[in-house]
Amino acid sequence: QVQLVESGGGLVQAGGSLRLSCAASGSIASIHAMGWYRQAPGKQRELVAVITSGGSTNYGDSVKGRFAISRDNGKNTVYLQMISLRPEDTAVYYCNSVVSSGGSIFPSWGQGTQVTVSS
C-alpha cells in the first residue's frame, strides 16, 4: 500500500507564494512520474505540473513561468513552488505518483490540500 501526504497549502494574497510538498510512503519499489493536479469548485481536475524520474517536466499552460515542480528521489517527495499566485489558482491541489509496488505499477493520489488566493 502506498500513501501520499501533501502539505503546504493555505491562504495567500494575490501575488504571493506558496510551496507544496508531497511525501510518498509505504511499500514502494520505485516511483516513476510525480505530479500535481488541481480542482476548483465546479471545474474538472486539471494538470498543474508533472516530473518524470529523470527530471523532465511538463506544465499546464496557465501556470507556465510561475510554478516550478521538483522532486527529491531519496525522500520520495515532490514539491511545487508557486509564485505570482492569482485568485484563479484557488483550488484543491492533489499529488499524484505512478508507483511500482508489489510487482504492479499504478497511480496513487493524495488527499488534497486547499490553496486559496485572495484578491
PDB file of N, CA and C in Angstrom, residues 68-115:
ATOM      1  N   ALA A  68       6.969  25.904 -10.344  1.00  0.00           N
ATOM      2  CA  ALA A  68       8.109  25.033 -10.630  1.00  0.00           C
ATOM      3  C   ALA A  68       7.973  23.749  -9.825  1.00  0.00           C
ATOM      4  N   ILE A  69       8.071  22.621 -10.510  1.00  0.00           N
ATOM      5  CA  ILE A  69       7.985  21.328  -9.853  1.00  0.00           C
ATOM      6  C   ILE A  69       9.386  20.750  -9.714  1.00  0.00           C
ATOM      7  N   SER A  70       9.618  20.087  -8.595  1.00  0.00           N
ATOM      8  CA  SER A  70      10.900  19.426  -8.369  1.00  0.00           C
ATOM      9  C   SER A  70      10.649  18.189  -7.505  1.00  0.00           C
ATOM     10  N   ARG A  71      11.670  17.343  -7.419  1.00  0.00           N
ATOM     11  CA  ARG A  71      11.497  16.144  -6.604  1.00  0.00           C
ATOM     12  C   ARG A  71      12.814  15.751  -5.961  1.00  0.00           C
ATOM     13  N   ASP A  72      12.700  15.089  -4.835  1.00  0.00           N
ATOM     14  CA  ASP A  72      13.846  14.525  -4.121  1.00  0.00           C
ATOM     15  C   ASP A  72      13.624  13.021  -4.102  1.00  0.00           C
ATOM     16  N   ASN A  73      14.312  12.317  -4.990  1.00  0.00           N
ATOM     17  CA  ASN A  73      14.094  10.881  -5.117  1.00  0.00           C
ATOM     18  C   ASN A  73      14.492  10.129  -3.838  1.00  0.00           C
ATOM     19  N   GLY A  74      15.475  10.639  -3.139  1.00  0.00           N
ATOM     20  CA  GLY A  74      15.894   9.979  -1.904  1.00  0.00           C
ATOM     21  C   GLY A  74      14.845  10.044  -0.810  1.00  0.00           C
ATOM     22  N   LYS A  75      13.987  11.065  -0.893  1.00  0.00           N
ATOM     23  CA  LYS A  75      12.934  11.243   0.115  1.00  0.00           C
ATOM     24  C   LYS A  75      11.549  10.891  -0.436  1.00  0.00           C
ATOM     25  N   ASN A  76      11.487  10.414  -1.684  1.00  0.00           N
ATOM     26  CA  ASN A  76      10.191  10.111  -2.322  1.00  0.00           C
ATOM     27  C   ASN A  76       9.230  11.291  -2.195  1.00  0.00           C
ATOM     28  N   THR A  77       9.744  12.471  -2.426  1.00  0.00           N
ATOM     29  CA  THR A  77       8.966  13.689  -2.213  1.00  0.00           C
ATOM     30  C   THR A  77       8.987  14.547  -3.465  1.00  0.00           C
ATOM     31  N   VAL A  78       7.832  15.134  -3.766  1.00  0.00           N
ATOM     32  CA  VAL A  78       7.715  16.087  -4.865  1.00  0.00           C
ATOM     33  C   VAL A  78       7.267  17.423  -4.302  1.00  0.00           C
ATOM     34  N   TYR A  79       7.765  18.482  -4.904  1.00  0.00           N
ATOM     35  CA  TYR A  79       7.478  19.841  -4.448  1.00  0.00           C
ATOM     36  C   TYR A  79       6.850  20.645  -5.583  1.00  0.00           C
ATOM     37  N   LEU A  80       6.071  21.650  -5.189  1.00  0.00           N
ATOM     38  CA  LEU A  80       5.540  22.596  -6.165  1.00  0.00           C
ATOM     39  C   LEU A  80       5.733  23.993  -5.596  1.00  0.00           C
ATOM     40  N   GLN A  81       6.643  24.722  -6.180  1.00  0.00           N
ATOM     41  CA  GLN A  81       6.865  26.118  -5.796  1.00  0.00           C
ATOM     42  C   GLN A  81       5.976  26.987  -6.657  1.00  0.00           C
ATOM     43  N   MET A  82       5.134  27.776  -6.005  1.00  0.00           N
ATOM     44  CA  MET A  82       4.176  28.614  -6.718  1.00  0.00           C
ATOM     45  C   MET A  82       4.457  30.069  -6.376  1.00  0.00           C
ATOM     46  N   ILE A  83       4.644  30.886  -7.400  1.00  0.00           N
ATOM     47  CA  ILE A  83       4.843  32.317  -7.205  1.00  0.00           C
ATOM     48  C   ILE A  83       3.818  33.076  -8.035  1.00  0.00           C
ATOM     49  N   SER A  84       3.735  34.376  -7.772  1.00  0.00           N
ATOM     50  CA  SER A  84       2.800  35.231  -8.521  1.00  0.00           C
ATOM     51  C   SER A  84       1.409  34.617  -8.562  1.00  0.00           C
ATOM     52  N   LEU A  85       0.950  34.163  -7.407  1.00  0.00           N
ATOM     53  CA  LEU A  85      -0.338  33.483  -7.357  1.00  0.00           C
ATOM     54  C   LEU A  85      -1.479  34.431  -7.691  1.00  0.00           C
ATOM     55  N   ARG A  86      -2.505  33.862  -8.318  1.00  0.00           N
ATOM     56  CA  ARG A  86      -3.671  34.600  -8.772  1.00  0.00           C
ATOM     57  C   ARG A  86      -4.918  33.994  -8.136  1.00  0.00           C
ATOM     58  N   PRO A  87      -5.979  34.766  -8.012  1.00  0.00           N
ATOM     59  CA  PRO A  87      -7.217  34.197  -7.462  1.00  0.00           C
ATOM     60  C   PRO A  87      -7.681  32.956  -8.229  1.00  0.00           C
ATOM     61  N   GLU A  88      -7.427  32.911  -9.520  1.00  0.00           N
ATOM     62  CA  GLU A  88      -7.862  31.743 -10.300  1.00  0.00           C
ATOM     63  C   GLU A  88      -7.023  30.500 -10.023  1.00  0.00           C
ATOM     64  N   ASP A  89      -5.973  30.614  -9.238  1.00  0.00           N
ATOM     65  CA  ASP A  89      -5.204  29.443  -8.806  1.00  0.00           C
ATOM     66  C   ASP A  89      -5.865  28.755  -7.606  1.00  0.00           C
ATOM     67  N   THR A  90      -6.903  29.388  -7.076  1.00  0.00           N
ATOM     68  CA  THR A  90      -7.607  28.789  -5.940  1.00  0.00           C
ATOM     69  C   THR A  90      -8.208  27.450  -6.321  1.00  0.00           C
ATOM     70  N   ALA A  91      -7.866  26.422  -5.556  1.00  0.00           N
ATOM     71  CA  ALA A  91      -8.319  25.062  -5.861  1.00  0.00           C
ATOM     72  C   ALA A  91      -7.815  24.115  -4.776  1.00  0.00           C
ATOM     73  N   VAL A  92      -8.299  22.897  -4.829  1.00  0.00           N
ATOM     74  CA  VAL A  92      -7.687  21.828  -4.052  1.00  0.00           C
ATOM     75  C   VAL A  92      -6.601  21.208  -4.926  1.00  0.00           C
ATOM     76  N   TYR A  93      -5.403  21.132  -4.397  1.00  0.00           N
ATOM     77  CA  TYR A  93      -4.259  20.607  -5.142  1.00  0.00           C
ATOM     78  C   TYR A  93      -4.001  19.170  -4.695  1.00  0.00           C
ATOM     79  N   TYR A  94      -3.920  18.280  -5.668  1.00  0.00           N
ATOM     80  CA  TYR A  94      -3.732  16.863  -5.399  1.00  0.00           C
ATOM     81  C   TYR A  94      -2.378  16.399  -5.930  1.00  0.00           C
ATOM     82  N   CYS A  95      -1.711  15.631  -5.127  1.00  0.00           N
ATOM     83  CA  CYS A  95      -0.467  14.991  -5.535  1.00  0.00           C
ATOM     84  C   CYS A  95      -0.781  13.649  -6.179  1.00  0.00           C
ATOM     85  N   ASN A  96      -0.025  13.320  -7.200  1.00  0.00           N
ATOM     86  CA  ASN A  96      -0.187  12.039  -7.885  1.00  0.00           C
ATOM     87  C   ASN A  96       1.181  11.432  -8.141  1.00  0.00           C
ATOM     88  N   SER A  97       1.299  10.144  -7.923  1.00  0.00           N
ATOM     89  CA  SER A  97       2.542   9.445  -8.232  1.00  0.00           C
ATOM     90  C   SER A  97       2.238   8.127  -8.910  1.00  0.00           C
ATOM     91  N   VAL A  98       3.031   7.784  -9.902  1.00  0.00           N
ATOM     92  CA  VAL A  98       2.954   6.469 -10.540  1.00  0.00           C
ATOM     93  C   VAL A  98       4.020   5.610  -9.883  1.00  0.00           C
ATOM     94  N   VAL A  99       3.564   4.565  -9.225  1.00  0.00           N
ATOM     95  CA  VAL A  99       4.425   3.815  -8.312  1.00  0.00           C
ATOM     96  C   VAL A  99       4.529   2.353  -8.724  1.00  0.00           C
ATOM     97  N   SER A 100       5.723   1.797  -8.594  1.00  0.00           N
ATOM     98  CA  SER A 100       5.910   0.351  -8.704  1.00  0.00           C
ATOM     99  C   SER A 100       5.896  -0.221  -7.298  1.00  0.00           C
ATOM    100  N   SER A 101       4.964  -1.181  -7.091  1.00  0.00           N
ATOM    101  CA  SER A 101       4.837  -1.779  -5.762  1.00  0.00           C
ATOM    102  C   SER A 101       4.237  -3.168  -5.910  1.00  0.00           C
ATOM    103  N   GLY A 102       4.847  -4.146  -5.253  1.00  0.00           N
ATOM    104  CA  GLY A 102       4.300  -5.491  -5.278  1.00  0.00           C
ATOM    105  C   GLY A 102       4.179  -6.089  -6.658  1.00  0.00           C
ATOM    106  N   GLY A 103       5.058  -5.707  -7.543  1.00  0.00           N
ATOM    107  CA  GLY A 103       5.030  -6.243  -8.892  1.00  0.00           C
ATOM    108  C   GLY A 103       4.079  -5.550  -9.837  1.00  0.00           C
ATOM    109  N   SER A 104       3.411  -4.518  -9.368  1.00  0.00           N
ATOM    110  CA  SER A 104       2.472  -3.768 -10.200  1.00  0.00           C
ATOM    111  C   SER A 104       2.891  -2.313 -10.298  1.00  0.00           C
ATOM    112  N   ILE A 105       2.381  -1.658 -11.331  1.00  0.00           N
ATOM    113  CA  ILE A 105       2.583  -0.216 -11.500  1.00  0.00           C
ATOM    114  C   ILE A 105       1.212   0.436 -11.503  1.00  0.00           C
ATOM    115  N   PHE A 106       1.014   1.426 -10.653  1.00  0.00           N
ATOM    116  CA  PHE A 106      -0.304   2.044 -10.553  1.00  0.00           C
ATOM    117  C   PHE A 106      -0.169   3.470 -10.042  1.00  0.00           C
ATOM    118  N   PRO A 107      -1.182   4.306 -10.313  1.00  0.00           N
ATOM    119  CA  PRO A 107      -1.179   5.672  -9.798  1.00  0.00           C
ATOM    120  C   PRO A 107      -1.735   5.720  -8.378  1.00  0.00           C
ATOM    121  N   SER A 108      -1.183   6.617  -7.607  1.00  0.00           N
ATOM    122  CA  SER A 108      -1.694   6.878  -6.259  1.00  0.00           C
ATOM    123  C   SER A 108      -1.988   8.353  -6.131  1.00  0.00           C
ATOM    124  N   TRP A 109      -2.974   8.685  -5.310  1.00  0.00           N
ATOM    125  CA  TRP A 109      -3.387  10.083  -5.112  1.00  0.00           C
ATOM    126  C   TRP A 109      -3.315  10.448  -3.632  1.00  0.00           C
ATOM    127  N   GLY A 110      -2.947  11.692  -3.384  1.00  0.00           N
ATOM    128  CA  GLY A 110      -3.028  12.238  -2.042  1.00  0.00           C
ATOM    129  C   GLY A 110      -4.446  12.695  -1.740  1.00  0.00           C
ATOM    130  N   GLN A 111      -4.645  13.167  -0.504  1.00  0.00           N
ATOM    131  CA  GLN A 111      -5.977  13.564  -0.066  1.00  0.00           C
ATOM    132  C   GLN A 111      -6.328  14.983  -0.506  1.00  0.00           C
ATOM    133  N   GLY A 112      -5.333  15.720  -0.956  1.00  0.00           N
ATOM    134  CA  GLY A 112      -5.564  17.091  -1.416  1.00  0.00           C
ATOM    135  C   GLY A 112      -5.252  18.114  -0.348  1.00  0.00           C
ATOM    136  N   THR A 113      -4.799  19.264  -0.795  1.00  0.00           N
ATOM    137  CA  THR A 113      -4.542  20.388   0.102  1.00  0.00           C
ATOM    138  C   THR A 113      -5.120  21.647  -0.527  1.00  0.00           C
ATOM    139  N   GLN A 114      -5.809  22.425   0.286  1.00  0.00           N
ATOM    140  CA  GLN A 114      -6.508  23.613  -0.226  1.00  0.00           C
ATOM    141  C   GLN A 114      -5.531  24.775  -0.396  1.00  0.00           C
ATOM    142  N   VAL A 115      -5.595  25.405  -1.546  1.00  0.00           N
ATOM    143  CA  VAL A 115      -4.876  26.656  -1.801  1.00  0.00           C
ATOM    144  C   VAL A 115      -5.916  27.712  -2.129  1.00  0.00           C
TER     145      VAL A 115
END
